[in-house]
Coordinates of C-alpha atoms in Angstrom, one line a residue:
Chain F
G97 CA 4.9 6.3 16.8
Q98 CA 2.4 5.7 14.0
N99 CA -1.1 4.4 14.6
I100 CA -3.9 4.0 12.1
D101 CA -7.3 2.7 13.1
Q102 CA -10.2 1.7 10.9
P103 CA -13.0 -0.8 11.4
T104 CA -12.3 -4.4 10.5
E105 CA -15.6 -5.1 8.8
M106 CA -18.7 -3.4 7.5
T107 CA -21.8 -4.5 5.7
A108 CA -24.0 -2.3 3.6
T109 CA -26.9 -2.7 1.1
E110 CA -26.7 -2.2 -2.6
G111 CA -27.7 1.3 -3.6
A112 CA -27.0 2.7 -0.1
I113 CA -24.3 5.0 1.2
V114 CA -21.5 3.8 3.5
Q115 CA -18.9 5.8 5.4
I116 CA -15.6 4.1 6.4
N117 CA -13.7 6.0 9.1
C118 CA -10.0 6.2 9.7
T119 CA -8.2 7.8 12.6
Y120 CA -4.5 8.3 12.7
Q121 CA -1.6 9.4 14.9
T122 CA 1.7 10.1 13.1
S123 CA 4.9 11.9 13.5
G124 CA 4.4 14.6 10.9
F125 CA 1.8 14.5 8.2
N126 CA 2.2 14.7 4.5
G127 CA -1.0 13.2 3.1
L128 CA -3.7 10.6 3.6
F129 CA -4.6 8.0 0.9
W130 CA -7.4 5.6 0.4
Y131 CA -6.9 2.4 -1.6
Q132 CA -9.3 -0.3 -2.7
Q133 CA -8.2 -4.0 -2.7
H134 CA -10.3 -6.8 -4.1
A135 CA -9.6 -10.3 -2.8
G136 CA -6.5 -11.7 -4.4
E137 CA -5.7 -8.5 -6.2
A138 CA -3.3 -5.6 -5.7
P139 CA -4.5 -2.3 -4.0
T140 CA -5.6 0.4 -6.4
F141 CA -5.6 4.1 -5.6
L142 CA -8.9 5.8 -4.8
S143 CA -8.1 9.2 -3.3
Y144 CA -5.6 11.6 -1.7
N145 CA -6.1 14.4 0.9
V146 CA -3.5 16.7 2.2
L147 CA -5.7 19.7 3.1
D148 CA -8.8 19.7 5.3
G149 CA -12.0 19.2 3.6
L150 CA -13.8 16.9 1.1
E151 CA -12.4 15.6 -2.1
E152 CA -15.1 14.2 -4.5
K153 CA -14.4 11.7 -7.2
G154 CA -17.5 10.3 -8.8
R155 CA -19.3 7.9 -6.4
F156 CA -16.4 8.2 -4.0
S157 CA -15.5 11.1 -1.7
S158 CA -12.8 11.4 1.0
F159 CA -12.7 13.8 3.9
L160 CA -9.8 14.9 6.1
S161 CA -9.5 16.8 9.3
R162 CA -5.9 17.2 10.2
S163 CA -6.6 18.7 13.6
K164 CA -8.6 15.6 14.6
G165 CA -6.4 13.1 12.9
Y166 CA -9.5 11.8 11.1
S167 CA -10.6 10.9 7.6
Y168 CA -13.5 9.1 6.1
L169 CA -14.2 7.5 2.7
L170 CA -17.8 7.9 1.5
L171 CA -19.1 5.5 -1.1
K172 CA -22.5 6.4 -2.7
E173 CA -24.9 4.3 -4.7
L174 CA -23.2 1.1 -3.6
Q175 CA -22.7 -1.6 -6.2
M176 CA -21.9 -5.3 -5.6
K177 CA -18.5 -4.7 -7.2
D178 CA -17.7 -2.3 -4.3
S179 CA -17.3 -5.4 -2.0
A180 CA -13.6 -5.1 -1.2
S181 CA -11.1 -4.1 1.4
Y182 CA -10.5 -0.4 1.8
L183 CA -7.1 0.7 3.1
C184 CA -6.3 4.0 4.8
A185 CA -2.7 5.1 4.5
V186 CA -0.8 8.0 5.9
L187 CA 2.4 9.5 4.5
N188 CA 4.5 11.1 7.2
T189 CA 7.0 13.9 6.8
G190 CA 9.8 11.3 6.6
N191 CA 8.1 10.1 3.4
Q192 CA 7.1 6.8 4.9
F193 CA 3.8 5.3 4.3
Y194 CA 1.8 3.6 7.1
F195 CA -1.3 1.6 6.2
G196 CA -4.2 0.6 8.4
T197 CA -5.2 -3.0 8.5
G198 CA -8.1 -2.4 6.1
T199 CA -11.9 -2.4 6.3
S200 CA -13.6 -5.3 4.6
L201 CA -16.8 -4.1 3.1
T202 CA -19.5 -6.5 2.0
V203 CA -22.3 -5.2 -0.1
I204 CA -25.5 -7.2 0.1
P205 CA -28.4 -7.2 -2.4
Chain B
D165 CA -1.2 2.5 -18.3
V166 CA 1.4 2.2 -15.5
K167 CA 2.6 -1.3 -15.2
V168 CA 4.4 -2.8 -12.3
T169 CA 5.4 -6.4 -12.7
Q170 CA 6.8 -8.8 -10.2
S171 CA 8.9 -11.8 -11.2
S172 CA 6.7 -14.5 -9.6
R173 CA 3.2 -14.9 -8.4
Y174 CA 3.9 -17.8 -6.2
L175 CA 7.2 -19.0 -4.8
V176 CA 8.1 -21.8 -2.4
K177 CA 11.5 -21.8 -0.7
R178 CA 13.3 -23.7 2.0
T179 CA 14.5 -22.2 5.3
G180 CA 18.0 -20.7 4.9
E181 CA 17.8 -20.2 1.2
K182 CA 18.6 -16.8 -0.4
V183 CA 15.5 -15.4 -2.1
F184 CA 15.3 -12.7 -4.8
L185 CA 12.1 -10.9 -5.5
E186 CA 12.2 -8.7 -8.6
C187 CA 10.0 -5.7 -9.4
V188 CA 10.0 -3.7 -12.6
Q189 CA 8.0 -0.6 -13.5
D190 CA 7.6 1.0 -16.9
M191 CA 6.6 4.6 -16.1
D192 CA 10.0 6.1 -15.2
H193 CA 8.9 6.6 -11.5
E194 CA 11.4 7.8 -9.1
N195 CA 10.0 6.1 -6.1
M196 CA 9.7 2.3 -5.5
F197 CA 8.5 0.4 -2.4
W198 CA 8.5 -3.1 -1.0
Y199 CA 5.7 -4.1 1.4
R200 CA 4.5 -7.3 2.9
Q201 CA 0.9 -8.0 3.6
D202 CA -0.3 -10.3 6.4
P203 CA -3.8 -11.0 7.7
G204 CA -4.7 -8.7 10.6
L205 CA -1.5 -6.7 10.2
G206 CA -2.1 -4.9 6.9
L207 CA 0.5 -3.6 4.6
R208 CA 3.9 -3.0 6.2
L209 CA 6.7 -1.1 4.5
I210 CA 10.0 -3.0 4.3
Y211 CA 12.2 -0.7 2.3
F212 CA 11.8 2.1 -0.2
S213 CA 13.9 4.0 -2.7
Y214 CA 13.7 7.5 -4.1
D215 CA 16.5 7.2 -6.6
V216 CA 18.9 4.8 -8.2
K217 CA 21.3 3.3 -5.7
M218 CA 19.4 4.9 -2.9
K219 CA 17.5 3.0 -0.2
E220 CA 15.8 3.7 3.1
K221 CA 14.5 1.4 5.8
G222 CA 10.8 1.1 6.3
D223 CA 9.0 -0.2 9.3
I224 CA 10.2 -3.8 9.2
P225 CA 13.6 -4.1 7.4
E226 CA 15.1 -6.8 9.6
G227 CA 16.0 -9.9 7.6
Y228 CA 15.7 -8.1 4.2
S229 CA 17.9 -6.1 1.9
V230 CA 17.2 -4.3 -1.3
S231 CA 19.0 -3.3 -4.5
R232 CA 18.2 -0.5 -7.0
E233 CA 20.8 -0.5 -9.7
K234 CA 18.5 0.8 -12.4
K235 CA 15.6 3.2 -12.1
E236 CA 13.0 0.8 -13.3
R237 CA 14.0 -2.2 -11.2
F238 CA 13.9 -2.7 -7.4
S239 CA 14.9 -6.0 -5.9
L240 CA 14.1 -7.4 -2.5
I241 CA 16.5 -10.0 -1.1
L242 CA 15.9 -12.4 1.8
E243 CA 19.4 -13.3 2.8
S244 CA 18.4 -16.4 4.7
A245 CA 14.7 -17.2 4.4
S246 CA 12.8 -18.1 7.6
T247 CA 9.3 -19.4 8.1
N248 CA 8.2 -16.1 9.6
Q249 CA 8.9 -14.5 6.2
T250 CA 6.0 -16.4 4.6
S251 CA 3.8 -13.7 3.3
M252 CA 2.4 -11.8 0.4
Y253 CA 5.0 -9.3 -1.0
L254 CA 3.9 -6.3 -2.9
C255 CA 6.0 -3.9 -4.8
A256 CA 4.8 -0.4 -5.7
S257 CA 6.0 2.6 -7.6
S258 CA 5.1 6.3 -7.7
S259 CA 6.1 9.6 -9.1
G260 CA 6.2 12.8 -7.2
T261 CA 9.0 14.6 -5.5
P262 CA 9.5 15.8 -2.9
A263 CA 6.6 13.7 -1.6
P264 CA 5.6 10.4 -3.2
Y265 CA 2.1 10.5 -4.5
E266 CA -0.3 7.8 -5.8
Q267 CA 1.3 4.4 -5.6
Y268 CA 0.8 1.7 -8.3
F269 CA 1.1 -1.8 -7.0
G270 CA 2.3 -4.9 -8.7
P271 CA 0.2 -8.2 -8.6
G272 CA 2.2 -9.5 -5.6
T273 CA 4.3 -12.5 -4.9
R274 CA 3.0 -15.1 -2.4
L275 CA 6.1 -16.5 -0.8
T276 CA 6.0 -19.7 1.3
V277 CA 9.1 -20.7 3.3
T278 CA 9.1 -24.3 4.5

């Protein structure tokens, strides 16, 4: 079966760095995605990893270890507008997407 | 900019009614998806389609059907709405074959079944 785990809530301070972890078990692996979702809005794409290692994209980076079934999203220089839910999603070899329940991040001044 | 539109933002239907949710994308994407999003359960895939007239079941297809007669349009049908289908419904599209890549989501339809 498919299982994706991420923390429910996190709080961090403006200007700081925060790491949101995601662990997964899936029948076949074809990529891992991170999405950002502000309250009342649709998810928007942040990053995609299919090979092990770190992908950097401005203030956001995402890391993948396929052997450990583990990924993290790293947000640097946090801003108030980064308060949102962050969704981890895995694409399996059947081309089906499985999403975690999301991590609600609150950035405080 | 990729645009994915959904026919309604809010919809209220009665138990037993047939409900149609429409999704249109303007970027010639091959892949289209229907999800529902519920608190504590996250996004769950209902159906997806990789080509016109093609459909595949996702994780929770029971009580739903879909139609894709044209590449840009993907419809979700609730044959006989029930209260447990009250949810936020999100449509998404993506390019990329053989594997779907970045998904673009529509604004969502909040459906209430009474």
